[in-house]
mmCIF file of C-alpha atoms and ligand atoms in Angstrom:
data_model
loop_
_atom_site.group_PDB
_atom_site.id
_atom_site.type_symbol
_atom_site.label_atom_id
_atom_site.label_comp_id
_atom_site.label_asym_id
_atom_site.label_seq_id
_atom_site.Cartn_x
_atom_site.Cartn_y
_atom_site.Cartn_z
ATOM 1 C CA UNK A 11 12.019 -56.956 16.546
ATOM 2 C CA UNK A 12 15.822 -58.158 17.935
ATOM 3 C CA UNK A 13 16.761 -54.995 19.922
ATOM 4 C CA UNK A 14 20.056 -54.026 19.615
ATOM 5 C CA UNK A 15 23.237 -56.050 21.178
ATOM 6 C CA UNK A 16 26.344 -54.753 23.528
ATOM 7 C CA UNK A 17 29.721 -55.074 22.822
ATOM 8 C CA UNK A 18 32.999 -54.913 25.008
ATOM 9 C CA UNK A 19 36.064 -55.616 23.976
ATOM 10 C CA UNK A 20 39.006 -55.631 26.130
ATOM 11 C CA UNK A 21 42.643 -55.072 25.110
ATOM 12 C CA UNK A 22 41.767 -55.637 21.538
ATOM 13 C CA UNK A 23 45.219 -56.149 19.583
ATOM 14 C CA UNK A 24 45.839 -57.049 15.723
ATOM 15 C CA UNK A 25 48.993 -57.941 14.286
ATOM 16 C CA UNK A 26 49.043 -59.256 10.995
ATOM 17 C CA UNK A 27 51.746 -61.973 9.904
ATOM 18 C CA UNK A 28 54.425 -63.811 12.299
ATOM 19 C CA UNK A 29 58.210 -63.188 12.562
ATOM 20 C CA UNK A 30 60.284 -60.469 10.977
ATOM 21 C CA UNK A 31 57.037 -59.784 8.888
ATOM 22 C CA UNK A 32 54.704 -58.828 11.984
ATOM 23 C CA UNK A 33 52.391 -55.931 11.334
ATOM 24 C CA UNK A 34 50.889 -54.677 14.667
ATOM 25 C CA UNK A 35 48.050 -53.016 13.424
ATOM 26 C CA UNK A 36 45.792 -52.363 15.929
ATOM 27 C CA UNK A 37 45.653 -51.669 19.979
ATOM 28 C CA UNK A 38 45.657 -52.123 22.508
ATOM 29 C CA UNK A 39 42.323 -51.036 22.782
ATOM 30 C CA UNK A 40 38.980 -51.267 24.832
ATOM 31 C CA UNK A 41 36.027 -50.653 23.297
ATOM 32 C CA UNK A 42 32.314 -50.668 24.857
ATOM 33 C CA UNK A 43 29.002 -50.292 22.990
ATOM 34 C CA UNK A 44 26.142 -50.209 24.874
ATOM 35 C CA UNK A 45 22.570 -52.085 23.323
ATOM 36 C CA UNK A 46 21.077 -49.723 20.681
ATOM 37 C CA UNK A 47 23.803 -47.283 20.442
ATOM 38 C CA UNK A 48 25.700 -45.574 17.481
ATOM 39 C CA UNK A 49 29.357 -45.477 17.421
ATOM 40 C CA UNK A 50 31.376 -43.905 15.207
ATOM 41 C CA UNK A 51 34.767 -44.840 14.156
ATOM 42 C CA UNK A 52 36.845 -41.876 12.887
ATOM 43 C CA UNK A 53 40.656 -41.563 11.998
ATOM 44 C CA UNK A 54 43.370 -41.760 8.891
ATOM 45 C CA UNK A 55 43.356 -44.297 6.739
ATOM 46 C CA UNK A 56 45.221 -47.646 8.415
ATOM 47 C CA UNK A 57 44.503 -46.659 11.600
ATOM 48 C CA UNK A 58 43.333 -50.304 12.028
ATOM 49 C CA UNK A 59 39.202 -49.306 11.094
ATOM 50 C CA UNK A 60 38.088 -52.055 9.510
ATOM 51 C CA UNK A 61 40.420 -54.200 11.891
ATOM 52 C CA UNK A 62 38.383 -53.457 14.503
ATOM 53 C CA UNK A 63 34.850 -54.226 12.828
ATOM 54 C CA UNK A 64 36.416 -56.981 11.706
ATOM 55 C CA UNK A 65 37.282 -58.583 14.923
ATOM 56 C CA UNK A 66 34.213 -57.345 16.064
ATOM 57 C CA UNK A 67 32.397 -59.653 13.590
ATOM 58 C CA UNK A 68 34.583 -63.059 14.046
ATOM 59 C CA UNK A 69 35.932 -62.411 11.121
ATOM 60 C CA UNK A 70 39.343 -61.867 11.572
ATOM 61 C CA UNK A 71 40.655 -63.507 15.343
ATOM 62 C CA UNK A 72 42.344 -61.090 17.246
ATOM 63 C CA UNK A 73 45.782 -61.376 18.198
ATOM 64 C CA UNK A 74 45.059 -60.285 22.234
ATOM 65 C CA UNK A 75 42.396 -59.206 23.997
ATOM 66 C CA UNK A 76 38.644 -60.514 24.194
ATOM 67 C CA UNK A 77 35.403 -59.184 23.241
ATOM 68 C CA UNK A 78 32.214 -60.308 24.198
ATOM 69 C CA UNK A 79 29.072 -59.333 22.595
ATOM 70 C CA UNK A 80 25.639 -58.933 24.955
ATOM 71 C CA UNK A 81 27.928 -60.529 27.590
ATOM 72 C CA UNK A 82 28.687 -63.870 25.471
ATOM 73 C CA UNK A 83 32.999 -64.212 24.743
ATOM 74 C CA UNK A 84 32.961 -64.044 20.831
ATOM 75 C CA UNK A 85 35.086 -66.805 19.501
ATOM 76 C CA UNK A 86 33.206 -67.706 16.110
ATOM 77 C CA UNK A 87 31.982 -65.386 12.955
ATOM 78 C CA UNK A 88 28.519 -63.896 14.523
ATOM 79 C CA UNK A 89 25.425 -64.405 12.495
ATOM 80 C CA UNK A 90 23.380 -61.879 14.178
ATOM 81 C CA UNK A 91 24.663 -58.882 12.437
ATOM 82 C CA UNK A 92 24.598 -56.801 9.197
ATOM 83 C CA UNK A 93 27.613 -55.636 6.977
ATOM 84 C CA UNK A 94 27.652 -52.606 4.890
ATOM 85 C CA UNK A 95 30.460 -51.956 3.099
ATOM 86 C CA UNK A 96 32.024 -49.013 1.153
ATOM 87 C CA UNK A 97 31.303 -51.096 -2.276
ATOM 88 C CA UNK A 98 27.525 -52.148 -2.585
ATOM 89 C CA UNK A 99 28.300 -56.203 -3.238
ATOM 90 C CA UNK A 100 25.510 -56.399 -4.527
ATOM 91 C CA UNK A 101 24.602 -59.246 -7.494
ATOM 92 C CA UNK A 102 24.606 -57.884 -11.044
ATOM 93 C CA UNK A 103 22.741 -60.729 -12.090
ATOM 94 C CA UNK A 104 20.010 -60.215 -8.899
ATOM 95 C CA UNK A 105 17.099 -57.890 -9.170
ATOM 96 C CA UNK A 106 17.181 -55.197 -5.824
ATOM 97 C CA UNK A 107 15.045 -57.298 -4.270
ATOM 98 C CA UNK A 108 16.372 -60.523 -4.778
ATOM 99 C CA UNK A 109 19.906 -59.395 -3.380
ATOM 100 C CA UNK A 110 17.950 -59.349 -0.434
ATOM 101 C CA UNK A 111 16.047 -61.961 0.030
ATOM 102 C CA UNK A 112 19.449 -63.609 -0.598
ATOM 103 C CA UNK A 113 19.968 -63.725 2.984
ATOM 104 C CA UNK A 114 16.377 -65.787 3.561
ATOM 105 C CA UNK A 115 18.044 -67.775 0.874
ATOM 106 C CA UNK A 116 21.302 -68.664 2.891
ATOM 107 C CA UNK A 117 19.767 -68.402 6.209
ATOM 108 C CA UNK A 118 16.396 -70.466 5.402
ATOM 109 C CA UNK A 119 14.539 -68.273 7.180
ATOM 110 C CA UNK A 120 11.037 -67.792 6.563
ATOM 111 C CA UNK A 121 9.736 -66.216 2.819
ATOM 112 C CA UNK A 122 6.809 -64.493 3.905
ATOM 113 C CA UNK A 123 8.150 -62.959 7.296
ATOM 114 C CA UNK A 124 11.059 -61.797 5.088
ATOM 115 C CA UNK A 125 9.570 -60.449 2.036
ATOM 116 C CA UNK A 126 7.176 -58.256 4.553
ATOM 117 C CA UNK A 127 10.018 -57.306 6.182
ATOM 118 C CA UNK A 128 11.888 -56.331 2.927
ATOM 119 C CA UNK A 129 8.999 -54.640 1.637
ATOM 120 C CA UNK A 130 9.050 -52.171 4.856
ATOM 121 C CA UNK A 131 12.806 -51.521 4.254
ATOM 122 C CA UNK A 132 12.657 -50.541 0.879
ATOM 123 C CA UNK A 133 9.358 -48.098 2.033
ATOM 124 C CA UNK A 134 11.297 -47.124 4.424
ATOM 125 C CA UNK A 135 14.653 -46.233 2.682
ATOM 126 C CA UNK A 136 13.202 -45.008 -0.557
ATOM 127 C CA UNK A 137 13.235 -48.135 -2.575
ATOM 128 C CA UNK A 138 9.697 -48.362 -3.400
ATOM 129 C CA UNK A 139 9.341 -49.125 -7.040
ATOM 130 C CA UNK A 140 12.903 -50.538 -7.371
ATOM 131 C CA UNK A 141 12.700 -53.767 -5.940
ATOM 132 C CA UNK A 142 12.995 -55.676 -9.896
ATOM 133 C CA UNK A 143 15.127 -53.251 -11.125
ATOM 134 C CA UNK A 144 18.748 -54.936 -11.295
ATOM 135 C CA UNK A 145 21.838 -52.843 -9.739
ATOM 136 C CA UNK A 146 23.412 -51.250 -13.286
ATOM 137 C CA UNK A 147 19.729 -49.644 -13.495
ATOM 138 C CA UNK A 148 20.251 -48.033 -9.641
ATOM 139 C CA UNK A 149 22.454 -44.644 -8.701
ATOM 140 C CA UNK A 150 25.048 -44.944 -6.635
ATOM 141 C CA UNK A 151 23.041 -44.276 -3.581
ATOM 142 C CA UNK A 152 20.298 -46.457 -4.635
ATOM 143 C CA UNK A 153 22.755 -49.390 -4.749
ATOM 144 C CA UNK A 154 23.957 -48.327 -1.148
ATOM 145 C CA UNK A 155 20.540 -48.447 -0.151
ATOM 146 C CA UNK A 156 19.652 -51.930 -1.002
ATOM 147 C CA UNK A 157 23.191 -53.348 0.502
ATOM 148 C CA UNK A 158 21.572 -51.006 4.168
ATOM 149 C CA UNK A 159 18.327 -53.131 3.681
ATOM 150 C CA UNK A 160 20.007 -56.553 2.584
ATOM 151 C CA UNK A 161 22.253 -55.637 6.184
ATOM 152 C CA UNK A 162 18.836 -55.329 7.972
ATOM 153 C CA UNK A 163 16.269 -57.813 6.470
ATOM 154 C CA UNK A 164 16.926 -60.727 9.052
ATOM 155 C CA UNK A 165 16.669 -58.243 11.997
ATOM 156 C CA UNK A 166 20.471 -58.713 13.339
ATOM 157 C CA UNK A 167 20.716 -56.920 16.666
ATOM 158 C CA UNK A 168 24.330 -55.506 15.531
ATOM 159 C CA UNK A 169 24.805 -53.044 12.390
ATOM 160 C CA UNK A 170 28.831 -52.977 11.241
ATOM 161 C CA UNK A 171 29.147 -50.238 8.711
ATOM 162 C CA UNK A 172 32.696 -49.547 7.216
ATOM 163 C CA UNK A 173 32.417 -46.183 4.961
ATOM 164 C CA UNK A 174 28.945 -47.476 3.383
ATOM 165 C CA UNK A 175 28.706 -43.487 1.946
ATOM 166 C CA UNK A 176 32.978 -43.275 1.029
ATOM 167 C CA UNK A 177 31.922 -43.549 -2.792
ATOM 168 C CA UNK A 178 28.278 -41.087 -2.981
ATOM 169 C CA UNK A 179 28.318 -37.867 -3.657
ATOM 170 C CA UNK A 180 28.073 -34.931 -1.302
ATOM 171 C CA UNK A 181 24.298 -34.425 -1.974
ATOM 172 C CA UNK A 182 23.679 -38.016 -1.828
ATOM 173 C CA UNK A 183 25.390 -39.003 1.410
ATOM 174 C CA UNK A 184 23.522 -36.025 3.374
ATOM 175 C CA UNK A 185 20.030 -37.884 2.053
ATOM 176 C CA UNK A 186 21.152 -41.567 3.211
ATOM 177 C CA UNK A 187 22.592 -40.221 6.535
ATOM 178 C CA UNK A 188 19.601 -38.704 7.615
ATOM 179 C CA UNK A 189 17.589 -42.161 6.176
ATOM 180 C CA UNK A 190 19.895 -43.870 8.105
ATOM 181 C CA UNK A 191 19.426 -41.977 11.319
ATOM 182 C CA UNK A 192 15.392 -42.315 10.674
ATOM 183 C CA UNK A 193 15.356 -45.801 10.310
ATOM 184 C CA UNK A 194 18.141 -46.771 13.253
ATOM 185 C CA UNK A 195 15.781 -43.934 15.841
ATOM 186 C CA UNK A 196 13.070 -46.743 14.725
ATOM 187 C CA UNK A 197 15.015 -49.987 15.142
ATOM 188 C CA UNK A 198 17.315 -48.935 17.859
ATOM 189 C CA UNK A 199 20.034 -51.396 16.663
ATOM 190 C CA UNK A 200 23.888 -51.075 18.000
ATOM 191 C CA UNK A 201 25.646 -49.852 15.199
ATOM 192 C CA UNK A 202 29.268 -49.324 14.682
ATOM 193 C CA UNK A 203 30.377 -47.035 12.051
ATOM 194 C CA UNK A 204 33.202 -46.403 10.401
ATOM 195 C CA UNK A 205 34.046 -42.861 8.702
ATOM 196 C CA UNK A 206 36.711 -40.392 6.995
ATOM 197 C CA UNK A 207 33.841 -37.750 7.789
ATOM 198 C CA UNK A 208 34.011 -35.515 10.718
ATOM 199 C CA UNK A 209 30.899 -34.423 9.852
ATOM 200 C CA UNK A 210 29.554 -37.665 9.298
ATOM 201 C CA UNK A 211 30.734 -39.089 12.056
ATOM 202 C CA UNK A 212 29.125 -36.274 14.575
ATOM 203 C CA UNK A 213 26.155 -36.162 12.393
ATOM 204 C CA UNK A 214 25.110 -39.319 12.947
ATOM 205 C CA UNK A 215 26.791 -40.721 16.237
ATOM 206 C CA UNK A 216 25.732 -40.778 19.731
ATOM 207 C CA UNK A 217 29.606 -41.129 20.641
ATOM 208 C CA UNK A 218 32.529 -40.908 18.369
ATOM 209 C CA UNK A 219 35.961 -42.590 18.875
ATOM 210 C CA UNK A 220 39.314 -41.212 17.562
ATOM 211 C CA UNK A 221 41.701 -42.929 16.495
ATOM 212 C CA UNK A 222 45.865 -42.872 15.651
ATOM 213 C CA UNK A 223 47.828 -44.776 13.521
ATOM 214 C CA UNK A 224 50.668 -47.067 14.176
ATOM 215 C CA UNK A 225 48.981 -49.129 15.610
ATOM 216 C CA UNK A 226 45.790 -48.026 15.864
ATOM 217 C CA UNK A 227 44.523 -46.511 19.027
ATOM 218 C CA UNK A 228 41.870 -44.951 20.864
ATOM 219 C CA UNK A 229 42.946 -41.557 21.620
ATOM 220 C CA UNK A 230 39.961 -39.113 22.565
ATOM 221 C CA UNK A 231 36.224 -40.105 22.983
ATOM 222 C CA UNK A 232 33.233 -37.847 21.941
ATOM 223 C CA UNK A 233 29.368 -37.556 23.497
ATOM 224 C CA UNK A 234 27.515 -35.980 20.826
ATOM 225 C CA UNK A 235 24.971 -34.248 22.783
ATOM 226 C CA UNK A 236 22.706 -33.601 19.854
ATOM 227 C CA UNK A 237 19.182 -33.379 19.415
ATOM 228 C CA UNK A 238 17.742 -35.804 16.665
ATOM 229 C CA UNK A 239 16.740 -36.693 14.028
ATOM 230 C CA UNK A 240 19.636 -33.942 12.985
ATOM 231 C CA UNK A 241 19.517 -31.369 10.164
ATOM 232 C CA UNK A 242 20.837 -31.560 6.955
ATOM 233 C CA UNK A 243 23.161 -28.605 7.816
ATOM 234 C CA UNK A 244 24.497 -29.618 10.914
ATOM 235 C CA UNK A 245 26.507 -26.120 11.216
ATOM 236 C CA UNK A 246 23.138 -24.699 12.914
ATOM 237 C CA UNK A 247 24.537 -25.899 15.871
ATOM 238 C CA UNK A 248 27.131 -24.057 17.693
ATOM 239 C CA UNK A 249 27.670 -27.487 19.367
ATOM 240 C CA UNK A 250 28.566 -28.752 16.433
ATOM 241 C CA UNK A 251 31.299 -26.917 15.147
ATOM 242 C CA UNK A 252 32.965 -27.468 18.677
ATOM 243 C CA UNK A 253 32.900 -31.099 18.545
ATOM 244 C CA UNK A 254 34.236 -30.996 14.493
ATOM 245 C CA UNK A 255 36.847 -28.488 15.997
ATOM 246 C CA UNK A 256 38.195 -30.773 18.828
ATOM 247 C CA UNK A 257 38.432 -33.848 15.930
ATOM 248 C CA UNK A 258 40.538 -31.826 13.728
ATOM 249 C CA UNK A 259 42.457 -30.368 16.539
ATOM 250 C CA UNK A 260 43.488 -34.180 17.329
ATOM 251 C CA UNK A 261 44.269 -34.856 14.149
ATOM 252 C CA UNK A 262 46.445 -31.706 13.652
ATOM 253 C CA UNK A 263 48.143 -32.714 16.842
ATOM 254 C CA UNK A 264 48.737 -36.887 15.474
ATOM 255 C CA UNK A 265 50.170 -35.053 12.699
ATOM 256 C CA UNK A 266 47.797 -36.308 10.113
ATOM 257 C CA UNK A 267 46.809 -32.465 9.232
ATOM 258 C CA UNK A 268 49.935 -30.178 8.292
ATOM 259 C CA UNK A 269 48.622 -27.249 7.412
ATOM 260 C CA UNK A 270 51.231 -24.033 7.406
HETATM 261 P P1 ADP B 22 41.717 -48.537 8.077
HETATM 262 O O1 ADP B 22 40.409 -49.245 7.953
HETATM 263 O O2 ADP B 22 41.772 -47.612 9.243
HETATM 264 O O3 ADP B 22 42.131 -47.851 6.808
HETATM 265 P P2 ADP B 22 42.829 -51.216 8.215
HETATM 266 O O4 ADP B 22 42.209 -51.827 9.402
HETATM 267 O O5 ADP B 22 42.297 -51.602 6.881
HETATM 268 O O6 ADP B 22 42.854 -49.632 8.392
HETATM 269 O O7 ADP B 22 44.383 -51.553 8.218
HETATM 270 C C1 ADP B 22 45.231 -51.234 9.323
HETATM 271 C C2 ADP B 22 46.645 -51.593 8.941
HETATM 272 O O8 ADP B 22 46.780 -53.008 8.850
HETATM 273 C C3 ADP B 22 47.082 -51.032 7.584
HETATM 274 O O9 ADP B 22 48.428 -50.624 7.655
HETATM 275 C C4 ADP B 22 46.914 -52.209 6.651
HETATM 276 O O10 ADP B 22 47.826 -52.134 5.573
HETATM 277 C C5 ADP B 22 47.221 -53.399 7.563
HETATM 278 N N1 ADP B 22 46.492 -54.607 7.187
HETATM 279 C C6 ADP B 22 45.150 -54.724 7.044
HETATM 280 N N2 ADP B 22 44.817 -56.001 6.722
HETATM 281 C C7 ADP B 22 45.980 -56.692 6.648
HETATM 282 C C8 ADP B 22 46.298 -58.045 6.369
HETATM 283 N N3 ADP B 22 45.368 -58.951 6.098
HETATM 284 N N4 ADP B 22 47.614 -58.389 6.383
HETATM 285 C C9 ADP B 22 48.570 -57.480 6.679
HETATM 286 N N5 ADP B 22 48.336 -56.190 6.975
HETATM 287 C C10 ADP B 22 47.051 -55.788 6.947
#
């Protein structure tokens, strides 16, 4: 199994356009992962979130700054990593399973080695007896749940997540967090997160990053020194209503709470 990968980027900067229409989105900022660690992401909407996985990926070039991931300068889209996104993407026209072999399919990796390894996933995250149903006949969560296993099926060393649970219901997204947590405690991959949700965020992170808008920074840095796997009501701790209190005490500081 691929254990999981570092990242550090340096003076990471985004701006979108040229000219008059520049859009500095994002940075400067530094940002270090170590192998098999889970970072959360956490701040108002356009604080340059998804920029940063983004960049982090290949996908987008940044406009300064470097990154290198397990020590190598990132200057191409990487292929060892898994997306999840806030919307499933998943086929219509693909049964569960199929959506994820998809990625043997465009990799040409190898069918048996894959299927076994899908077949553990979808134990695993609570897909058993789905895997030929087609994505109208899944929940919500269900859906969300193949897109985590489609993510995971090649074995990337890297996990980018940006709001997978934004669209599941309370109920729902307290399940697939703690799934999550249960199946990244067995893989140990590096996973950056991205979140609206303090809770979320603390719940499942071993170190959450605030950020600002305009442009997005890094502004305070969290160890969540939490015991795991972590309960479904994560108010048990006294610990954790201190770290939730210092994120919304930022926030109300940035302005992005108002309350009077
Ligand atoms: P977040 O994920 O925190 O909501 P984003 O990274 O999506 O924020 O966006 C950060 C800022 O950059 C926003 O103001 C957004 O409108 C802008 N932005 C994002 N992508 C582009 C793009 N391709 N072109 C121009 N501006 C963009």
């Amino acid at each position: 199994m691929a254990t999981g990968a570092s990242i550090e980027a340096k003076g990471l900067t985004k701006i979108y356009g040229e000219g008059p229409g520049a859009f500095h989105a994002l940075g400067p900022i530094d940002l270090t992962v170590k192998p098999g660690e889970f970072v959360s992401l956490i701040g108002p909407s356009g604080c340059g979130k998804s920029t940063t996985l983004l960049l982090v990926s290949g996908l987008e070039p940044a406009s300064e700054g470097t990154i290198a991931i397990d020590g190598k300068p990132l200057t191409d889209p990487i292929c060892d990593v898994g997306i999840v996104f806030q919307d499933h993407l998943l086929l219509e026209f693909r049964t569960a399973l199929k959506n994820v072999m998809l990625q043997q399919q465009i990799r040409r990796l190898d069918k048996a080695e894959m299927e076994a390894r899908a077949a553990r996933l979808f134990d695993r995250l609570g897909l058993a007896g789905a895997e030929d149903r087609y994505p109208w006949q899944l929940s919500g969560g269900m859906r969300q749940r193949v897109s985590i296993a489609r993510a995971l099926v090649h074995d990337p060393s890297m996990l980018l997540m940006d709001e997978p649970f934004g669209a599941l219901d309370a109920i729902t997204r307290t399940q697939i967090r703690h799934d999550l947590e249960m199946l990244w405690l067995e893989t140990k991959k590096t996973v950056l997160f991205i979140t609206h949700s303090i809770e979320e965020a603390v719940g499942l992170s071993d170190r959450v990053l605030v950020m600002s808008t305009g442009p997005g920074r890094i502004v305070d840095e969290i160890v969540i020194d939490l015991p795991r796997p972590r309960p479904a009501h994560l108010g048990e701790y006294p610990e954790f209503s201190a770290y939730a209190q210092r994120i919304y005490a930022t926030f109300e500081k940035l302005g992005v709470y108002q309350f009077h």
